[in-house]
PDB file of C-alpha atoms in Angstrom:
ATOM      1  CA  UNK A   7     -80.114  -0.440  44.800  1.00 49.00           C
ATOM      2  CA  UNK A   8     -80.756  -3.354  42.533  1.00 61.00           C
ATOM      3  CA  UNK A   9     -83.821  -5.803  43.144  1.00 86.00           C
ATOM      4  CA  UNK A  10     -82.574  -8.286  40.957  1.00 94.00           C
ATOM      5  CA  UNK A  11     -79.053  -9.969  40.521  1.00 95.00           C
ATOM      6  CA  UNK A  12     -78.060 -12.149  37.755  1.00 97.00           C
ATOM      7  CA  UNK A  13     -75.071 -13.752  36.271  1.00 97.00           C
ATOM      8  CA  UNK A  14     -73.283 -10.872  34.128  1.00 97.00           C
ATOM      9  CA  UNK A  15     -72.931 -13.914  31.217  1.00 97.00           C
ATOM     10  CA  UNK A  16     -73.706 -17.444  30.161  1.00 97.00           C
ATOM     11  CA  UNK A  17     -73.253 -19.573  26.714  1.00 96.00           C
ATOM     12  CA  UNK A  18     -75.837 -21.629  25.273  1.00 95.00           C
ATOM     13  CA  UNK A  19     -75.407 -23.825  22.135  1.00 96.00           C
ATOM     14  CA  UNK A  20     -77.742 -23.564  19.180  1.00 97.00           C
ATOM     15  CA  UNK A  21     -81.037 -25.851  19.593  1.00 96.00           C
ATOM     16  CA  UNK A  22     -80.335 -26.686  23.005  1.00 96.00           C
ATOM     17  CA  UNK A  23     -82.472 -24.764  25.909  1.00 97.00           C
ATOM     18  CA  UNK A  24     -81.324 -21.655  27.686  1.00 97.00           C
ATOM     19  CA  UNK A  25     -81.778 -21.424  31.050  1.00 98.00           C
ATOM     20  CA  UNK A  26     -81.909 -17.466  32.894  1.00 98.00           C
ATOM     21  CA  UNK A  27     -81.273 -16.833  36.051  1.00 98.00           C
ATOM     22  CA  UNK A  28     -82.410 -14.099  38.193  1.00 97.00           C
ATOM     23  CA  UNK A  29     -82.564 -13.596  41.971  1.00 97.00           C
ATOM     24  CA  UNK A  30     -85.151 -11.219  43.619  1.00 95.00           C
ATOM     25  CA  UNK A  31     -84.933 -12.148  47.205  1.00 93.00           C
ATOM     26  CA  UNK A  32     -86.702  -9.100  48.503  1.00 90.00           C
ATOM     27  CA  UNK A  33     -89.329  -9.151  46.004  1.00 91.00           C
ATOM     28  CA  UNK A  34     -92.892  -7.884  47.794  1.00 86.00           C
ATOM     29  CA  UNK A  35     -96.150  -9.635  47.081  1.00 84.00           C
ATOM     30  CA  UNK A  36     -97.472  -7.026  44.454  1.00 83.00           C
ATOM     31  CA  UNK A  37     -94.423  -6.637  42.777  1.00 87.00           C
ATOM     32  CA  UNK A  38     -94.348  -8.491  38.782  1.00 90.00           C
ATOM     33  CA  UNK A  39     -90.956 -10.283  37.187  1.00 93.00           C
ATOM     34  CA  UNK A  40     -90.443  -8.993  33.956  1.00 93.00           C
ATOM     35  CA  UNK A  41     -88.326  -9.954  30.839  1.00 96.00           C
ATOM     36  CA  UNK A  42     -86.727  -8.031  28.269  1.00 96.00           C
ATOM     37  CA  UNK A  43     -83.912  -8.269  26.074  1.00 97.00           C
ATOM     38  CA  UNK A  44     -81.826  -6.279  23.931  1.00 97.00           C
ATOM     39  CA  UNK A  45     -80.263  -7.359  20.815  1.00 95.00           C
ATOM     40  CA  UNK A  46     -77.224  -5.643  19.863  1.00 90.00           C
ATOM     41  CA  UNK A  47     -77.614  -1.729  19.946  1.00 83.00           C
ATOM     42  CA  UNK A  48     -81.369  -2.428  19.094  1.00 93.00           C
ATOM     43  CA  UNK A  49     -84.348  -1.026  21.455  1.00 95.00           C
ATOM     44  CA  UNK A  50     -85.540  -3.447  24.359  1.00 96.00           C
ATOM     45  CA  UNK A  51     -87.736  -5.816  23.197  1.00 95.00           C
ATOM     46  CA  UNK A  52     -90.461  -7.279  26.002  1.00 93.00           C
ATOM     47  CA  UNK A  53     -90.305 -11.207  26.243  1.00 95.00           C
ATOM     48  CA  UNK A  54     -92.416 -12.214  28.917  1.00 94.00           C
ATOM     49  CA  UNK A  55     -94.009 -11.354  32.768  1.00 91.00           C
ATOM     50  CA  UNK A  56     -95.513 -13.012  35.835  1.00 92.00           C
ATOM     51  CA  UNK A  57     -96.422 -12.810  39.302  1.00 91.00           C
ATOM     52  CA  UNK A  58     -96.273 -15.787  40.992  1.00 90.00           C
ATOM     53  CA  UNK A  59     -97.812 -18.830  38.416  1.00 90.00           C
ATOM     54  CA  UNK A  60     -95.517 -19.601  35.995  1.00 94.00           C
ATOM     55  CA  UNK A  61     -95.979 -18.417  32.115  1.00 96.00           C
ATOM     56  CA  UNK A  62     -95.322 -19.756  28.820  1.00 97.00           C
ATOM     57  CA  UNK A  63     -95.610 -17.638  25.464  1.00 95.00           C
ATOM     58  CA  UNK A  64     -94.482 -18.193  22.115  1.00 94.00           C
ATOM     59  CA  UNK A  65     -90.619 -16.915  22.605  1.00 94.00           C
ATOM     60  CA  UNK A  66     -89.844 -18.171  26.049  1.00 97.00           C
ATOM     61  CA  UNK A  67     -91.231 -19.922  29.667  1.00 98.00           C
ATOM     62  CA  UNK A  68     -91.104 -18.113  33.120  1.00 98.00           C
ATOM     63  CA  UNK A  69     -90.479 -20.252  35.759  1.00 98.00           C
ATOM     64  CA  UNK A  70     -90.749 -18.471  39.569  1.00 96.00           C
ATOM     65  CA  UNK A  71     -90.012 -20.401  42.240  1.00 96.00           C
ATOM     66  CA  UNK A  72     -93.104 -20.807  45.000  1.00 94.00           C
ATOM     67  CA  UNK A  73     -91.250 -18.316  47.179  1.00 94.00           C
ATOM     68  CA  UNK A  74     -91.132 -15.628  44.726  1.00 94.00           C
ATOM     69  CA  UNK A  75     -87.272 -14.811  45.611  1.00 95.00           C
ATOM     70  CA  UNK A  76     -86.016 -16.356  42.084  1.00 96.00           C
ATOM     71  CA  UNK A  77     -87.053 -16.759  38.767  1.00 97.00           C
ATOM     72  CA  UNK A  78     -85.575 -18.755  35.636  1.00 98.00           C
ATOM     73  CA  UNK A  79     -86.385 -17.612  31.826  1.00 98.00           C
ATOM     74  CA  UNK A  80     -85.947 -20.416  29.442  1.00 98.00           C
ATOM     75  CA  UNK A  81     -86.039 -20.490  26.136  1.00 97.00           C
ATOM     76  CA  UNK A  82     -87.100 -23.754  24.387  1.00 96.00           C
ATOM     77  CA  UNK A  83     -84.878 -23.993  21.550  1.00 95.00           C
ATOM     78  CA  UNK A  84     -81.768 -21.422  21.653  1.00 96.00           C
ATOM     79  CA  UNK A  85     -81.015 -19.790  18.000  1.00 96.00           C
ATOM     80  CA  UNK A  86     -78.348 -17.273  17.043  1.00 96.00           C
ATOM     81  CA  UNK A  87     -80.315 -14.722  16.820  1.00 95.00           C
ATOM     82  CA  UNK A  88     -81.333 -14.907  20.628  1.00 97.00           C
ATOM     83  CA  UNK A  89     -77.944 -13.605  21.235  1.00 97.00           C
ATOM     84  CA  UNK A  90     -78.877 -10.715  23.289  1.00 97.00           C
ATOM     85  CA  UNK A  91     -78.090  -9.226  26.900  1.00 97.00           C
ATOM     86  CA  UNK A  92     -81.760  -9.961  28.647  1.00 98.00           C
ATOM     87  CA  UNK A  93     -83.139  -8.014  31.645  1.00 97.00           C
ATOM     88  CA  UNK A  94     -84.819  -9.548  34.435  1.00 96.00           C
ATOM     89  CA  UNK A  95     -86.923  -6.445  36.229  1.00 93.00           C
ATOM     90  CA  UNK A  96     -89.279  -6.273  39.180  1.00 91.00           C
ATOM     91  CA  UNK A  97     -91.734  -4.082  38.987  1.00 83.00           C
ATOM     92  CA  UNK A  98     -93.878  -3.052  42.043  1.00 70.00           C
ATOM     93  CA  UNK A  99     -97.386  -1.949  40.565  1.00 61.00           C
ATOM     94  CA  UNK A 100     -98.700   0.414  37.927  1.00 57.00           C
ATOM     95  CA  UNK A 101     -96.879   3.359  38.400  1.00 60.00           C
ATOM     96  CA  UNK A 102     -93.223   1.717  38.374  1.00 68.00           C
ATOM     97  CA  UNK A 103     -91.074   2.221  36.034  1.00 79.00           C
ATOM     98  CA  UNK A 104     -89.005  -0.376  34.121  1.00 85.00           C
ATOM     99  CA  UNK A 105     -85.562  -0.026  35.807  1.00 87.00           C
ATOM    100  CA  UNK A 106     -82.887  -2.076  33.421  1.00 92.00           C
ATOM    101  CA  UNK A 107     -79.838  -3.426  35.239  1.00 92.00           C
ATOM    102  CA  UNK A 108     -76.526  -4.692  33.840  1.00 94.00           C
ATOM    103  CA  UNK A 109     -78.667  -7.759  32.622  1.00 96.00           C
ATOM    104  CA  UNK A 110     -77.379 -11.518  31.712  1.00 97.00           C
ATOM    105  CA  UNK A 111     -75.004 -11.244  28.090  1.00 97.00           C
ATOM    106  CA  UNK A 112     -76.135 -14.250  26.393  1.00 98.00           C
ATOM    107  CA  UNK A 113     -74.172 -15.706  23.525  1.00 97.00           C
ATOM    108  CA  UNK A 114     -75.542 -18.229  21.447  1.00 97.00           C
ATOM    109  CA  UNK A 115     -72.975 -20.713  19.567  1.00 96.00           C
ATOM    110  CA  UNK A 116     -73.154 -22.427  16.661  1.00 94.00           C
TER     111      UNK A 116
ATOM    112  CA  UNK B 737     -97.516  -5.429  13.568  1.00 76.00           C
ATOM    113  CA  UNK B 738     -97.451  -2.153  14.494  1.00 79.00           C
ATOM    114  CA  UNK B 739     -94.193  -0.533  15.745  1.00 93.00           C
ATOM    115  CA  UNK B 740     -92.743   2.211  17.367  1.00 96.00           C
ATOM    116  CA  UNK B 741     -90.570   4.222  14.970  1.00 97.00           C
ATOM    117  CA  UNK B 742     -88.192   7.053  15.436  1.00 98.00           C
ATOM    118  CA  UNK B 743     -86.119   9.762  13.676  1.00 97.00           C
ATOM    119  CA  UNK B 744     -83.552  10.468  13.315  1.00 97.00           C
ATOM    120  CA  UNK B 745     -81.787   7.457  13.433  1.00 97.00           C
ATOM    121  CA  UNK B 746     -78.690   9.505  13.715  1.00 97.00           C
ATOM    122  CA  UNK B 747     -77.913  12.441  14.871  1.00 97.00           C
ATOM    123  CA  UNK B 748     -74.747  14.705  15.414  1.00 98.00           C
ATOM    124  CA  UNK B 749     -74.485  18.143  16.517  1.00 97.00           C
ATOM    125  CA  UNK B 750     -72.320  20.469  18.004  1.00 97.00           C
ATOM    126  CA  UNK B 751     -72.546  21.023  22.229  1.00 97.00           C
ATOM    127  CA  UNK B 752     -75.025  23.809  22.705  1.00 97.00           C
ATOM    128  CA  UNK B 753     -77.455  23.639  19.587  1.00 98.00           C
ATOM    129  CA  UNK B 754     -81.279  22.499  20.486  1.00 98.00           C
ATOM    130  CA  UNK B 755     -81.676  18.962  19.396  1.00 98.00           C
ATOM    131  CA  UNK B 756     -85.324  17.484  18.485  1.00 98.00           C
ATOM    132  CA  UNK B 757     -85.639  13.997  18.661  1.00 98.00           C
ATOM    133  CA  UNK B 758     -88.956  12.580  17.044  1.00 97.00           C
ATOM    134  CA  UNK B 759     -90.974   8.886  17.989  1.00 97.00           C
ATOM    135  CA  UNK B 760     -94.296   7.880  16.571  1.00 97.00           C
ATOM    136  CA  UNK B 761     -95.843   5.487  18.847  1.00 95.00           C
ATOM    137  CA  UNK B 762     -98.444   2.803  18.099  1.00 93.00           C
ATOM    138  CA  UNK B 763    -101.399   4.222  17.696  1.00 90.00           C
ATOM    139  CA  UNK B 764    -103.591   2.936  19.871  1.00 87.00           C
ATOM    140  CA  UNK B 765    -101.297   3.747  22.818  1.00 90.00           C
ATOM    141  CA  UNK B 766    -101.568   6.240  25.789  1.00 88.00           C
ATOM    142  CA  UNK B 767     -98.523   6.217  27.287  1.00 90.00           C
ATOM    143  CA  UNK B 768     -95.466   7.767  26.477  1.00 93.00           C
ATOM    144  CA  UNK B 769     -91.393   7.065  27.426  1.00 94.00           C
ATOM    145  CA  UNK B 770     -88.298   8.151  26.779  1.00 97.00           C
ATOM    146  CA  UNK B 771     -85.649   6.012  28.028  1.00 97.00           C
ATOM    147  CA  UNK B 772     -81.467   6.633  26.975  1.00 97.00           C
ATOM    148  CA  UNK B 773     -78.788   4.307  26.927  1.00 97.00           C
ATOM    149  CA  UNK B 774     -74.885   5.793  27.021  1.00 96.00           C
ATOM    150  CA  UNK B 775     -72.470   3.666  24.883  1.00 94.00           C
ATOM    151  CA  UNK B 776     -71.983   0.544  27.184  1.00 91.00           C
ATOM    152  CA  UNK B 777     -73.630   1.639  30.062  1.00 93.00           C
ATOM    153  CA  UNK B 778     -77.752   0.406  31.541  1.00 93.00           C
ATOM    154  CA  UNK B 779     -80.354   1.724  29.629  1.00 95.00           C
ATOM    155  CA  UNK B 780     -81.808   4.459  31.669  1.00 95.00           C
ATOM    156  CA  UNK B 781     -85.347   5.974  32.294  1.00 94.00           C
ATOM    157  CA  UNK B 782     -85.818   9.573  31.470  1.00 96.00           C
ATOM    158  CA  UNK B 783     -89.359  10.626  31.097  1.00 95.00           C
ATOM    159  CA  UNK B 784     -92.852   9.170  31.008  1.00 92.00           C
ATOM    160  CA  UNK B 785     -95.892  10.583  29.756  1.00 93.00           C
ATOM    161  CA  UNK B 786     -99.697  10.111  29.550  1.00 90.00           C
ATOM    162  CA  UNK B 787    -102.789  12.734  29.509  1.00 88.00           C
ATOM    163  CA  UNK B 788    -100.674  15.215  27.829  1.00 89.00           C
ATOM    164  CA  UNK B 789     -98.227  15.723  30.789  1.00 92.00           C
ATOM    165  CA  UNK B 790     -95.348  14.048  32.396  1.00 94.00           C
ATOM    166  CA  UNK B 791     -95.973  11.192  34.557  1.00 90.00           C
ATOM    167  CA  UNK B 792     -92.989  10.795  36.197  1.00 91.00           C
ATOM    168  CA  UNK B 793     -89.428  11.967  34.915  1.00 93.00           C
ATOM    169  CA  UNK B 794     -85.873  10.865  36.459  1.00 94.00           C
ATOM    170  CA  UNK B 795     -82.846  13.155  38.089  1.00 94.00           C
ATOM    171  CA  UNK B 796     -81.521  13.286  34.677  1.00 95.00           C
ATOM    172  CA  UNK B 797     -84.437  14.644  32.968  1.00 97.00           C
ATOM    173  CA  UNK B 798     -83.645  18.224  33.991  1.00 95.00           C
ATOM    174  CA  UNK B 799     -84.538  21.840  32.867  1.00 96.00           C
ATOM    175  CA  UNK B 800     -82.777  21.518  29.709  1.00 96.00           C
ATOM    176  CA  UNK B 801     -85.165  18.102  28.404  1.00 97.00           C
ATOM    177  CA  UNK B 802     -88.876  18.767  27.701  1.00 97.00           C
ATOM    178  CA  UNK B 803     -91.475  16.427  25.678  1.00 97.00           C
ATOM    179  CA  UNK B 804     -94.540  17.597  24.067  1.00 94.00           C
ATOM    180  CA  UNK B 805     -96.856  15.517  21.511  1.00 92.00           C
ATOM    181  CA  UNK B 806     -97.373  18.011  19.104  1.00 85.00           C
ATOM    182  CA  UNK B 807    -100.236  16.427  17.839  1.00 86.00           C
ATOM    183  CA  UNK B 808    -102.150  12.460  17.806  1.00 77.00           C
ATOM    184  CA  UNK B 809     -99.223  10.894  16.021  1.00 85.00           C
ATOM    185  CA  UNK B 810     -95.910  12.324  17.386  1.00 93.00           C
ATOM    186  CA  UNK B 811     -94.011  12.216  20.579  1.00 96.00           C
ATOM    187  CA  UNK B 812     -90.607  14.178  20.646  1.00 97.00           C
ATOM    188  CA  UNK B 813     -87.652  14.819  23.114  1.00 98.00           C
ATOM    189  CA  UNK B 814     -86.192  18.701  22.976  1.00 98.00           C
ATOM    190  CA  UNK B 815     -82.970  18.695  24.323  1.00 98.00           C
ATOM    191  CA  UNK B 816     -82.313  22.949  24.641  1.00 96.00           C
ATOM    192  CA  UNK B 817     -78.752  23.130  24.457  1.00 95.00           C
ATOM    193  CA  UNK B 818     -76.817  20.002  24.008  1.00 97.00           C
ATOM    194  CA  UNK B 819     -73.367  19.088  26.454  1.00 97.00           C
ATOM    195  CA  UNK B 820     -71.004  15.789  25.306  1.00 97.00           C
ATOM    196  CA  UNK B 821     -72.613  14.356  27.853  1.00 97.00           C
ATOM    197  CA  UNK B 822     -75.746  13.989  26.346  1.00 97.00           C
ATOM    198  CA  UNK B 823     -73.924  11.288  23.450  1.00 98.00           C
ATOM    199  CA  UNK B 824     -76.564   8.380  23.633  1.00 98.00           C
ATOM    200  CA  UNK B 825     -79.030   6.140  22.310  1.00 98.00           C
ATOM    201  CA  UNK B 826     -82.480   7.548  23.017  1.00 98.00           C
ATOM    202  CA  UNK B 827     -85.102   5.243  23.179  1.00 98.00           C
ATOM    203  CA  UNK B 828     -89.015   6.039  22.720  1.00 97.00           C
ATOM    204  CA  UNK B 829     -91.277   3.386  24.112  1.00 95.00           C
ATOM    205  CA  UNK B 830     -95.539   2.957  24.104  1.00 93.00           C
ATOM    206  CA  UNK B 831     -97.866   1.059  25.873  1.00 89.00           C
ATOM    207  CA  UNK B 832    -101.378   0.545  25.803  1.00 85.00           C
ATOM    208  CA  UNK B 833    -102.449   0.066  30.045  1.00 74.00           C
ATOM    209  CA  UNK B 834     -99.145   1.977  31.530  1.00 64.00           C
ATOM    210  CA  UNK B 835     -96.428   0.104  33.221  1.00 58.00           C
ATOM    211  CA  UNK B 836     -98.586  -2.817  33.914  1.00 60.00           C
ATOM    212  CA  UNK B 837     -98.400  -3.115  30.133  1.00 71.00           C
ATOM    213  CA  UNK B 838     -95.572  -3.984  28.020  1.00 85.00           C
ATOM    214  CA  UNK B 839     -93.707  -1.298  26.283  1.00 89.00           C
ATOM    215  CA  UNK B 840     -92.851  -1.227  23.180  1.00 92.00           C
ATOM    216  CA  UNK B 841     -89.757   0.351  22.360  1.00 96.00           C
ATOM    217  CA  UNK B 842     -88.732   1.718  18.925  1.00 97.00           C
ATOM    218  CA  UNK B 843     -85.104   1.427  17.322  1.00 96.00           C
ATOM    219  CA  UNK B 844     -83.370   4.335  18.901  1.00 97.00           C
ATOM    220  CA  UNK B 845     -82.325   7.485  17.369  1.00 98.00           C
ATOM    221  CA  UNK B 846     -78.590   7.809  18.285  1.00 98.00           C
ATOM    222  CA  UNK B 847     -76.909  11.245  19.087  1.00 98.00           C
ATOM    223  CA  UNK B 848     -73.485  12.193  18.864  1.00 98.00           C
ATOM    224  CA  UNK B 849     -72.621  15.745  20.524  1.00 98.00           C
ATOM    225  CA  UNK B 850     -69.709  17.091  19.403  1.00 97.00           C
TER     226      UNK B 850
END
Protein backbone atom coordinates (compact mmCIF):
# COMPACT_ATOMS: atom_id res chain seq x y z
CA UNK A 1 0.00 0.00 0.00
CA UNK A 2 1.84 3.01 -1.26
CA UNK A 3 1.53 6.52 0.57
CA UNK A 4 2.95 8.32 -2.14
CA UNK A 5 2.30 8.30 -6.01
CA UNK A 6 4.37 9.96 -8.52
CA UNK A 7 4.86 10.16 -12.19
CA UNK A 8 7.00 6.90 -13.15
CA UNK A 9 9.21 9.62 -15.50
CA UNK A 10 9.81 13.18 -16.56
CA UNK A 11 12.67 15.07 -18.78
CA UNK A 12 14.30 18.13 -17.77
CA UNK A 13 16.85 20.07 -19.90
CA UNK A 14 20.25 21.01 -18.57
CA UNK A 15 20.22 24.49 -16.53
CA UNK A 16 16.65 24.75 -16.55
CA UNK A 17 14.65 23.82 -13.11
CA UNK A 18 13.20 20.44 -12.35
CA UNK A 19 10.11 20.26 -10.94
CA UNK A 20 9.02 16.67 -8.69
CA UNK A 21 5.95 15.66 -8.12
CA UNK A 22 4.60 13.60 -5.42
CA UNK A 23 1.09 13.02 -4.05
CA UNK A 24 0.48 11.94 -0.37
CA UNK A 25 -3.16 12.49 0.04
CA UNK A 26 -3.51 10.47 3.18
CA UNK A 27 -0.53 11.80 4.76
CA UNK A 28 -1.24 12.14 8.87
CA UNK A 29 -0.12 15.18 10.79
CA UNK A 30 3.13 13.56 12.30
CA UNK A 31 4.13 11.95 9.34
CA UNK A 32 7.64 13.79 7.43
CA UNK A 33 8.11 13.99 3.30
CA UNK A 34 11.32 12.77 2.50
CA UNK A 35 13.68 12.86 -0.59
CA UNK A 36 16.10 10.57 -1.89
CA UNK A 37 17.54 9.66 -5.04
CA UNK A 38 19.46 7.07 -6.62
CA UNK A 39 21.93 7.51 -9.27
CA UNK A 40 22.44 4.68 -11.47
CA UNK A 41 23.10 1.34 -9.50
CA UNK A 42 24.64 3.66 -6.76
CA UNK A 43 23.27 3.59 -2.94
CA UNK A 44 20.35 6.14 -2.11
CA UNK A 45 21.57 9.29 -1.49
CA UNK A 46 19.24 11.65 1.05
CA UNK A 47 18.33 15.09 -0.64
CA UNK A 48 16.07 16.79 1.52
CA UNK A 49 12.87 16.52 4.31
CA UNK A 50 9.98 18.51 5.77
CA UNK A 51 6.89 18.55 7.60
CA UNK A 52 4.74 21.06 6.71
CA UNK A 53 7.06 24.60 6.09
CA UNK A 54 8.74 24.41 3.11
CA UNK A 55 12.77 23.75 2.94
CA UNK A 56 15.56 24.83 0.92
CA UNK A 57 19.20 23.23 1.12
CA UNK A 58 22.07 23.41 -1.00
CA UNK A 59 20.95 20.54 -3.70
CA UNK A 60 17.26 21.15 -3.95
CA UNK A 61 13.81 23.14 -2.48
CA UNK A 62 10.76 21.28 -0.90
CA UNK A 63 7.73 22.79 -1.60
CA UNK A 64 4.43 21.11 0.41
CA UNK A 65 1.38 22.38 -0.29
CA UNK A 66 -0.65 23.96 2.98
CA UNK A 67 -2.74 20.80 2.99
CA UNK A 68 0.03 18.47 3.32
CA UNK A 69 -1.55 15.99 0.54
CA UNK A 70 1.30 17.01 -2.15
CA UNK A 71 4.65 18.00 -2.32
CA UNK A 72 7.00 19.30 -5.28
CA UNK A 73 11.03 18.83 -5.15
CA UNK A 74 12.76 21.27 -7.34
CA UNK A 75 15.94 21.55 -8.19
CA UNK A 76 17.32 25.03 -9.09
CA UNK A 77 19.51 24.41 -11.89
CA UNK A 78 19.14 20.74 -13.51
CA UNK A 79 22.74 19.13 -14.50
CA UNK A 80 23.48 15.75 -16.04
CA UNK A 81 24.56 14.34 -13.35
CA UNK A 82 21.10 14.76 -11.50
CA UNK A 83 19.97 12.07 -13.74
CA UNK A 84 18.69 9.78 -11.18
CA UNK A 85 15.29 7.91 -10.27
CA UNK A 86 14.31 10.09 -6.90
CA UNK A 87 12.06 8.80 -4.08
CA UNK A 88 9.50 10.77 -2.49
CA UNK A 89 8.77 8.82 1.11
CA UNK A 90 6.49 9.55 4.04
CA UNK A 91 7.58 8.68 7.02
CA UNK A 92 5.30 8.54 10.14
CA UNK A 93 7.69 9.17 13.24
CA UNK A 94 10.91 7.76 14.64
CA UNK A 95 10.53 4.30 14.39
CA UNK A 96 9.47 4.16 10.53
CA UNK A 97 11.31 2.89 8.23
CA UNK A 98 12.26 4.40 4.84
CA UNK A 99 9.93 2.49 2.45
CA UNK A 100 11.28 3.27 -1.37
CA UNK A 101 8.63 3.05 -4.08
CA UNK A 102 9.02 2.80 -7.87
CA UNK A 103 10.16 6.56 -7.60
CA UNK A 104 10.13 9.41 -10.51
CA UNK A 105 13.12 8.30 -13.45
CA UNK A 106 14.51 11.58 -14.17
CA UNK A 107 16.58 12.17 -17.26
CA UNK A 108 18.47 15.14 -17.67
CA UNK A 109 19.29 16.34 -21.44
CA UNK A 110 21.83 18.11 -22.78
CA UNK B 1 33.07 13.74 4.54
CA UNK B 2 32.71 10.73 6.08
CA UNK B 3 31.05 7.78 4.26
CA UNK B 4 29.62 4.59 4.57
CA UNK B 5 31.76 1.96 2.85
CA UNK B 6 31.25 -1.65 2.07
CA UNK B 7 32.92 -4.90 0.90
CA UNK B 8 32.81 -6.64 -1.14
CA UNK B 9 31.81 -4.73 -3.88
CA UNK B 10 31.18 -7.94 -5.66
CA UNK B 11 30.38 -10.97 -4.81
CA UNK B 12 29.52 -14.42 -6.48
CA UNK B 13 28.97 -17.68 -5.00
CA UNK B 14 27.44 -20.79 -5.52
CA UNK B 15 23.53 -21.41 -3.94
CA UNK B 16 24.09 -22.84 -0.51
CA UNK B 17 27.60 -21.46 0.68
CA UNK B 18 27.40 -18.80 3.79
CA UNK B 19 27.95 -15.40 2.38
CA UNK B 20 29.40 -12.42 4.70
CA UNK B 21 28.73 -9.16 3.59
CA UNK B 22 30.79 -6.35 5.45
CA UNK B 23 29.72 -2.20 5.94
CA UNK B 24 31.67 0.24 8.03
CA UNK B 25 29.43 2.94 9.02
CA UNK B 26 30.29 6.53 9.97
CA UNK B 27 31.57 6.58 13.01
CA UNK B 28 29.76 8.59 14.99
CA UNK B 29 26.55 6.70 14.13
CA UNK B 30 24.17 4.43 16.20
CA UNK B 31 22.04 3.03 13.95
CA UNK B 32 22.39 0.34 11.71
CA UNK B 33 20.45 -0.87 8.14
CA UNK B 34 20.56 -3.17 5.72
CA UNK B 35 18.41 -2.48 2.88
CA UNK B 36 18.59 -4.83 -0.79
CA UNK B 37 17.65 -3.92 -4.09
CA UNK B 38 16.93 -6.97 -6.85
CA UNK B 39 18.09 -6.01 -10.41
CA UNK B 40 15.26 -3.55 -11.49
CA UNK B 41 13.05 -3.95 -8.82
CA UNK B 42 12.35 -1.11 -5.33
CA UNK B 43 14.98 -1.05 -3.05
CA UNK B 44 13.80 -2.97 -0.11
CA UNK B 45 14.24 -2.80 3.77
CA UNK B 46 15.74 -5.78 5.43
CA UNK B 47 17.06 -5.15 8.84
CA UNK B 48 17.69 -2.30 11.25
CA UNK B 49 19.80 -2.17 14.14
CA UNK B 50 20.78 -0.06 17.19
CA UNK B 51 21.94 -1.05 20.95
CA UNK B 52 23.49 -4.12 19.67
CA UNK B 53 20.19 -5.80 18.56
CA UNK B 54 17.72 -5.65 15.81
CA UNK B 55 15.31 -2.92 15.77
CA UNK B 56 13.00 -3.97 13.46
CA UNK B 57 13.63 -6.52 10.49
CA UNK B 58 11.17 -7.17 7.37
CA UNK B 59 9.30 -10.64 6.13
CA UNK B 60 12.31 -11.17 4.09
CA UNK B 61 14.82 -11.01 6.72
CA UNK B 62 14.26 -14.62 7.78
CA UNK B 63 16.13 -17.41 9.74
CA UNK B 64 18.72 -17.74 7.21
CA UNK B 65 19.94 -13.56 7.53
CA UNK B 66 21.56 -12.48 10.83
CA UNK B 67 23.70 -9.14 11.58
CA UNK B 68 26.13 -8.76 14.29
CA UNK B 69 28.76 -5.74 14.75
CA UNK B 70 31.60 -7.63 15.56
CA UNK B 71 33.19 -4.88 17.05
CA UNK B 72 33.00 -0.48 17.08
CA UNK B 73 33.80 -0.27 13.40
CA UNK B 74 31.98 -3.08 11.48
CA UNK B 75 28.47 -3.98 10.66
CA UNK B 76 27.96 -7.24 8.52
CA UNK B 77 25.04 -9.25 6.89
CA UNK B 78 25.48 -13.36 7.18
CA UNK B 79 23.47 -14.84 4.74
CA UNK B 80 23.72 -18.96 6.01
CA UNK B 81 23.13 -20.68 2.93
CA UNK B 82 22.61 -18.70 -0.16
CA UNK B 83 19.33 -19.53 -2.86
CA UNK B 84 19.36 -17.55 -6.59
CA UNK B 85 17.04 -15.69 -5.08
CA UNK B 86 19.13 -13.91 -2.92
CA UNK B 87 21.06 -12.14 -6.40
CA UNK B 88 20.99 -8.38 -5.25
CA UNK B 89 22.44 -5.22 -4.39
CA UNK B 90 22.77 -5.00 -0.62
CA UNK B 91 22.82 -1.79 0.76
CA UNK B 92 24.27 -0.75 4.36
CA UNK B 93 23.00 2.55 5.62
CA UNK B 94 23.89 4.81 9.15
CA UNK B 95 22.40 7.44 10.88
CA UNK B 96 23.17 9.45 13.70
CA UNK B 97 19.26 10.13 15.60
CA UNK B 98 17.41 6.89 13.91
CA UNK B 99 14.87 7.29 11.24
CA UNK B 100 14.20 10.82 12.11
CA UNK B 101 17.74 11.20 10.79
CA UNK B 102 18.99 10.84 7.40
CA UNK B 103 20.69 7.70 6.40
CA UNK B 104 23.49 7.42 4.84
CA UNK B 105 23.84 4.69 2.57
CA UNK B 106 27.14 3.19 1.30
CA UNK B 107 27.82 1.94 -2.41
CA UNK B 108 26.39 -1.51 -2.29
CA UNK B 109 28.15 -4.72 -2.32
CA UNK B 110 26.49 -6.70 -5.19
CA UNK B 111 25.91 -10.56 -5.02
CA UNK B 112 25.51 -12.90 -7.67
CA UNK B 113 24.31 -16.55 -6.51
CA UNK B 114 24.96 -18.98 -8.79
Amino acid sequence: DAKTTQPTSMDCAEGRAANLPCNHSTISGNEYVYWYRQIHSQGPQYIIHGLKNNETNEMASLIITEDRKSSTLILPHATLRDTAVYYCIVRVDEWDKLSFGAGTTVTVRA
Amino acid sequence: EPEVTQTPSHQVTQMGQEVILRCVPISNHLYFYWYRQILGQKVEFLVSFYNNEISEKSEIFDDQFSVERPDGSNFTLKIRSTKLEDSAMYFCASSEKGYTGELFFGEGSRLTVL
